[in-house]
mmCIF file of C-alpha atoms in Angstrom:
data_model
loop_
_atom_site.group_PDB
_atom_site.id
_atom_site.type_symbol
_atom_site.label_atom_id
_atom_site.label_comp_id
_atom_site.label_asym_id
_atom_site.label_seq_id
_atom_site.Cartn_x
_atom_site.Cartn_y
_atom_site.Cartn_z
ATOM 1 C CA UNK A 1 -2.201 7.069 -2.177
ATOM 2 C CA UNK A 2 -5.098 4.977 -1.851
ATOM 3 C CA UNK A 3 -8.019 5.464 -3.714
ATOM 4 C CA UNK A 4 -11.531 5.290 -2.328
ATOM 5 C CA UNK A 5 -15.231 4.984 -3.275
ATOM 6 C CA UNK A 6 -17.694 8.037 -2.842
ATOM 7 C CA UNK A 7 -20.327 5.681 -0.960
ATOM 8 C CA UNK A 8 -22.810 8.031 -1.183
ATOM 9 C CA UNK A 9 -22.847 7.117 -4.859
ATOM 10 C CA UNK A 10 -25.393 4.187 -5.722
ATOM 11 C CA UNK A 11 -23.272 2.216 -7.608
ATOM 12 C CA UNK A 12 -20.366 1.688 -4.832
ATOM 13 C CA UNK A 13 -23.482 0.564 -2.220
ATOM 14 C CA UNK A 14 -23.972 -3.007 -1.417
ATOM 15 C CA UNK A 15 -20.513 -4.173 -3.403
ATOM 16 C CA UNK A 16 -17.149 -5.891 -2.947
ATOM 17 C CA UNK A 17 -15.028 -3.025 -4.166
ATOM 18 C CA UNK A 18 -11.791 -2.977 -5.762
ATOM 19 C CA UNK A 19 -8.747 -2.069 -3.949
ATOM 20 C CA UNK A 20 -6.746 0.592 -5.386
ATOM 21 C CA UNK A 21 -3.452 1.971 -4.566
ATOM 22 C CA UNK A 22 -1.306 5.010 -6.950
ATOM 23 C CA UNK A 23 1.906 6.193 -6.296
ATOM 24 C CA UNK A 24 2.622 9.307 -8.202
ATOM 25 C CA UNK A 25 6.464 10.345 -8.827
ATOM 26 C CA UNK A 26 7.516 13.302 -11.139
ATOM 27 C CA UNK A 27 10.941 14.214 -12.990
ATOM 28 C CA UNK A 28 11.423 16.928 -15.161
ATOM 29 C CA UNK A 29 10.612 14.962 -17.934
ATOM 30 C CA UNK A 30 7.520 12.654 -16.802
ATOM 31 C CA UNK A 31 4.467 12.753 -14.500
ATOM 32 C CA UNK A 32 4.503 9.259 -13.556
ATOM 33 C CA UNK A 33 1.517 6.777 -11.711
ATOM 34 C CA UNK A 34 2.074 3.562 -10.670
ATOM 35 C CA UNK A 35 -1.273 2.038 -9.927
ATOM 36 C CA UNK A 36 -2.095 -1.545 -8.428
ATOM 37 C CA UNK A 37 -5.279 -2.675 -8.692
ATOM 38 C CA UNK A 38 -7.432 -5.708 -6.836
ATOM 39 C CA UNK A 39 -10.686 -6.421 -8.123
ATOM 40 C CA UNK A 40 -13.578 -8.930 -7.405
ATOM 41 C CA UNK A 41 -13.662 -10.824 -10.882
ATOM 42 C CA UNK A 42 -17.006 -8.979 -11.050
ATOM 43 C CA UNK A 43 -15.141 -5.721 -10.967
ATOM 44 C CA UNK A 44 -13.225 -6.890 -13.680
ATOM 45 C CA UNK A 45 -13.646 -6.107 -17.682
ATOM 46 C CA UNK A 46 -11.039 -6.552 -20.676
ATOM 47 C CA UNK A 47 -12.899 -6.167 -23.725
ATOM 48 C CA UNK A 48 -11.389 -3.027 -25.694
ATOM 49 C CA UNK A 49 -9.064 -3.673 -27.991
ATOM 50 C CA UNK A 50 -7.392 -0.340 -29.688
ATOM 51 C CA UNK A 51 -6.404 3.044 -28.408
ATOM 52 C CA UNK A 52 -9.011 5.932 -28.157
ATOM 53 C CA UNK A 53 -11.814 3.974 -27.628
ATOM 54 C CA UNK A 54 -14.176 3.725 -24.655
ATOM 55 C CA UNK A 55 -11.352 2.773 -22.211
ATOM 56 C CA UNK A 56 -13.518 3.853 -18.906
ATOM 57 C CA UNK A 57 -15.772 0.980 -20.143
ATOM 58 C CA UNK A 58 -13.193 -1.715 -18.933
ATOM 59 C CA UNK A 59 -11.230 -2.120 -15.757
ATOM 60 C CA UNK A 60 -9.537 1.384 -16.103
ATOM 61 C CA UNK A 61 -7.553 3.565 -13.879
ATOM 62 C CA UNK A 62 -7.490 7.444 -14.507
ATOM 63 C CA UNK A 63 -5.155 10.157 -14.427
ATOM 64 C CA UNK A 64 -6.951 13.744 -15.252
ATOM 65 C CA UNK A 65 -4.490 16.756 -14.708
ATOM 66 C CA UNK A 66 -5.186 20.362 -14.867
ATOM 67 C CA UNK A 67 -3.340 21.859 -17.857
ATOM 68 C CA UNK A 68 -0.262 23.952 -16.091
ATOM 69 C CA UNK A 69 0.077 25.451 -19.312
ATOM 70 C CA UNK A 70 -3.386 26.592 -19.489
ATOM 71 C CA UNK A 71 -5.512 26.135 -15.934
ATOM 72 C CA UNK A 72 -8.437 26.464 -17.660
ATOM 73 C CA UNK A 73 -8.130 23.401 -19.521
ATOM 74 C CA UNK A 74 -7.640 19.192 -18.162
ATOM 75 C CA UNK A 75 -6.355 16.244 -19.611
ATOM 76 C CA UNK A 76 -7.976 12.987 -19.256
ATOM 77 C CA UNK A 77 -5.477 9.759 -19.554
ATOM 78 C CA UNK A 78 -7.759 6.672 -19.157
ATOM 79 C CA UNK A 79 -5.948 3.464 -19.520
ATOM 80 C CA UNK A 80 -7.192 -0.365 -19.504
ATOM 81 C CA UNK A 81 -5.611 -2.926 -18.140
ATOM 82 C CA UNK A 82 -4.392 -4.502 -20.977
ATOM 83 C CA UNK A 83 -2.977 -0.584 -21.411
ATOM 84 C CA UNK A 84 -5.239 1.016 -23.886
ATOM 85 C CA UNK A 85 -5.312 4.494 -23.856
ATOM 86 C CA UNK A 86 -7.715 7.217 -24.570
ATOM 87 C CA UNK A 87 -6.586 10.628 -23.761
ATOM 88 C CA UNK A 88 -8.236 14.170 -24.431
ATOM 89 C CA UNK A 89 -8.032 17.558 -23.235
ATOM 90 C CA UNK A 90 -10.712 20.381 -23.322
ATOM 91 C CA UNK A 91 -12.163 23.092 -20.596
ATOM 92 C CA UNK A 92 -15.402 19.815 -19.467
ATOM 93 C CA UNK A 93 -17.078 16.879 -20.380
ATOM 94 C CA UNK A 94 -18.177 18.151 -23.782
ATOM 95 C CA UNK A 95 -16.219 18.849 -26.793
ATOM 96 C CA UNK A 96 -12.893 17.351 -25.417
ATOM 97 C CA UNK A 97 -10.176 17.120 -28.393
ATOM 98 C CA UNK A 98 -8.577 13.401 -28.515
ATOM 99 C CA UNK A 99 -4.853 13.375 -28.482
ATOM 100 C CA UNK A 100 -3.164 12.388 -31.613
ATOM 101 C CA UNK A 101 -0.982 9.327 -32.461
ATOM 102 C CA UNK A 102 1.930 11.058 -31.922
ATOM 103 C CA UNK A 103 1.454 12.090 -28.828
ATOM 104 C CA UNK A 104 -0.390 9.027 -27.647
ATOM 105 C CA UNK A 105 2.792 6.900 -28.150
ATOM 106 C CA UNK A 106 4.659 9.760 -26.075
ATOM 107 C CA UNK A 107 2.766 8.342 -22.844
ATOM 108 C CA UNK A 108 4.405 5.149 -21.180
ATOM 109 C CA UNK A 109 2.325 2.277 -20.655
ATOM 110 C CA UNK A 110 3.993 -0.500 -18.710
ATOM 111 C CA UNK A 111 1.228 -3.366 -17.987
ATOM 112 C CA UNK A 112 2.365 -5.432 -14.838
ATOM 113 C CA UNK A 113 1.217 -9.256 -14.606
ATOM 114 C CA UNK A 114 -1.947 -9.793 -14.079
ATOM 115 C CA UNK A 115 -2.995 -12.578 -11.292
ATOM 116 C CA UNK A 116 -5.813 -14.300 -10.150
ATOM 117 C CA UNK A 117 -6.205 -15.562 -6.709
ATOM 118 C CA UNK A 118 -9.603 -17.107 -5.901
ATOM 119 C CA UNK A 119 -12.285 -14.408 -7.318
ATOM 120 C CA UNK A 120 -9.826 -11.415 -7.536
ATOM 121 C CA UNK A 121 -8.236 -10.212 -10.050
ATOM 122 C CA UNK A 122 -4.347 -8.058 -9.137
ATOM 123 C CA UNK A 123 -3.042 -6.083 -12.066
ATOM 124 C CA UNK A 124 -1.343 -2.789 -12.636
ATOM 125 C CA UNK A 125 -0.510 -0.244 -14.907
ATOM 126 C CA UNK A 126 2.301 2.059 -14.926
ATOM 127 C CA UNK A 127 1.799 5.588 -16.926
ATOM 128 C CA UNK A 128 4.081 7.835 -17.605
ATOM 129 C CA UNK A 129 3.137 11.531 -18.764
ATOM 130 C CA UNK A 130 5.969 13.429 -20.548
ATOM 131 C CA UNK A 131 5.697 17.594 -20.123
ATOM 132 C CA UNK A 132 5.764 17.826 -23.637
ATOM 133 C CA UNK A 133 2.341 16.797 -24.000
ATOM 134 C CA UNK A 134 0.963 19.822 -21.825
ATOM 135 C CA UNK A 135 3.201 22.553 -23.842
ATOM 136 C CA UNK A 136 5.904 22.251 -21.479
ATOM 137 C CA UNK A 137 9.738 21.530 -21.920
ATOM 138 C CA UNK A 138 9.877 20.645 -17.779
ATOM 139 C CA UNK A 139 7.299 19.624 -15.210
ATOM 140 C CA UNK A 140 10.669 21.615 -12.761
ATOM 141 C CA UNK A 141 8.906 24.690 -11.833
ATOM 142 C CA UNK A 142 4.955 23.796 -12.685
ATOM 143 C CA UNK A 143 2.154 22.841 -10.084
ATOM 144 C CA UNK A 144 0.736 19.456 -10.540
ATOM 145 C CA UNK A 145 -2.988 19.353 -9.941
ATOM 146 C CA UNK A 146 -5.437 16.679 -10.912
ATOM 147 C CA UNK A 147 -7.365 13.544 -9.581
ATOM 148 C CA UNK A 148 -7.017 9.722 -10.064
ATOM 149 C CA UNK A 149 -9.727 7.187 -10.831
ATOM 150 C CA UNK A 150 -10.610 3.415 -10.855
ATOM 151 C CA UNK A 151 -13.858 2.579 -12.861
ATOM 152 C CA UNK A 152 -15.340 0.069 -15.176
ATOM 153 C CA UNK A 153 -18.481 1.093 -16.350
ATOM 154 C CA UNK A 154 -19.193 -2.209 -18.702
ATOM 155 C CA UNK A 155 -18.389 -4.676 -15.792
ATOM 156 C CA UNK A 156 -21.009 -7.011 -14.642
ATOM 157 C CA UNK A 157 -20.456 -5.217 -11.259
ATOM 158 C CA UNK A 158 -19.616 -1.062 -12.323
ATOM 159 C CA UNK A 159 -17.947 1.121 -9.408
ATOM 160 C CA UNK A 160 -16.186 4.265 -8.673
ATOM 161 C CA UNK A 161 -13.256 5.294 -7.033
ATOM 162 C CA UNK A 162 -10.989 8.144 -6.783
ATOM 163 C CA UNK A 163 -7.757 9.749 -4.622
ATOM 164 C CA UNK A 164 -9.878 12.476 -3.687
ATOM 165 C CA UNK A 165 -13.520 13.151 -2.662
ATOM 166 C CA UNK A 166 -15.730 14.085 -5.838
ATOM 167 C CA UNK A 167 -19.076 15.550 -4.233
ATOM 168 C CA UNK A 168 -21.370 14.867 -6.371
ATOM 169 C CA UNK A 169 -24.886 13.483 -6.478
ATOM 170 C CA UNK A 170 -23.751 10.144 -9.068
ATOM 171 C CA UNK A 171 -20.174 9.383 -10.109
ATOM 172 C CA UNK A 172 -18.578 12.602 -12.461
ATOM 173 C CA UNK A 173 -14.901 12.037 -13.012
ATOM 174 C CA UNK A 174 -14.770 15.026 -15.034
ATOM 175 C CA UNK A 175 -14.844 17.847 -12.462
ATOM 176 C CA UNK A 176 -11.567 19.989 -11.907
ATOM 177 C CA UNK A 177 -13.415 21.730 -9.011
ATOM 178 C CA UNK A 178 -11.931 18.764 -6.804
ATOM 179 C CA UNK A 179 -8.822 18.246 -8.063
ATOM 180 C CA UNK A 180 -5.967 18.845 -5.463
ATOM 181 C CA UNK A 181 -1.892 18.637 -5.955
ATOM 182 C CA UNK A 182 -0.774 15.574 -7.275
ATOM 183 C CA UNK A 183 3.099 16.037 -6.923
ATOM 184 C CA UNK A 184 5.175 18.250 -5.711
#
C-alpha cells in the first residue's frame, strides 16, 4: 500500500515528498506493518531518544487502529526511525492514556538499515502489534480498521502522508472517521 500526501494540505505544497510504501500482514497473534520509507534529507529527523516521547516529531511512520474490542476507542503506535515508540489509546486527540512498559515491549520493532544515496534518506521499520494489547487473545475472527501515516513535524522540511484520504482542512492524523480495513 502506498501512502500518499493530502495536497490540499499546505505543508505537502511546493515539496520533494517522501516516498512511502506499508505492507500490512496479520496472524492470529500479530497485526504486522512493514513500512519503507524514502525521504529528501530535508524530510528527514532523528533526534528523540526514549520511548513515549514526541515520536511524530521525527521521521515517523504511524499505525492508528480502531479498538475491535471497543470501536469506540483507537490506538495510536507512532514509531521513529531509530524505532522509538509512543503508543496511546483513548476515544480522540485529547486525554489519550499512554501504554505502559509492559505492553510497550509487547510491540515488535525491527529497524531495517538505513541508507543514504545522494540527498535521500531509505529506512524502514517493521511493527508488529500483538492482540493482546487490544483485549484480545486472537486478531482470527476481529475486523481490522485503522489508517497509516508518514510525518515529521520537527524536520527542516514537515509533511504528511497517509494510506487513505484524511479530508480535512490541515493535516489531523487523529480522525477514525476515515479509517478503512487494514487486513483482512
Amino acid at each position: 500500500m502506498l501512502l500518499k500526501p493530502n495536497m490540499n494540505w499546505k505543508a505537502n505544497q511546493g515539496i520533494t515528498l517522501p516516498a512511502v510504501v506499508a505492507n500490512v500482514t496479520r496472524t492470529d497473534e500479530f497485526i504486522q506493518v512493514d513500512f519503507t520509507v524514502e525521504e529528501p534529507e530535508d524530510c528527514f529527523r532523528a533526534c528523540v531518544e526514549k520511548d513515549a516521547d514526541h515520536s511524530f516529531e521525527d521521521s515517523c511512520v504511524e499505525i492508528f487502529i480502531e479498538n475491535p474490542n471497543n470501536p469506540s476507542e483507537y490506538y495510536n503506535f507512532e514509531t521513529t526511525c531509530r524505532g522509538y515508540l509512543l503508543a496511546a489509546h483513548g476515544t480522540g486527540r485529547e486525554n489519550r492514556t499512554l501504554l505502559n512498559d509492559a505492553d510497550m515491549s509487547k510491540v515488535i520493532r525491527v529497524k531495517k538499515p538505513v541508507s543514504v544515496i545522494g540527498n535521500f534518506i531509505t529506512w524502514g521499520m517493521q511493527i508488529s502489534i500483538p492482540a493482546q494489547i487490544f483485549g484480545l487473545s486472537s486478531f482470527k475472527d476481529a475486523t481490522i480498521r485503522g489508517n497509516l501515516y508518514k510525518c515529521a513535524d520537527k524536520a527542516k522540511t514537515p509533511h504528511y502522508l497517509s494510506a487513505f484520504p484524511v479530508d480535512t482542512e490541515k493535516p489531523d492524523f487523529h480522525r477514525p472517521e476515515f479509517f478503512e480495513n487494514l487486513a483482512l
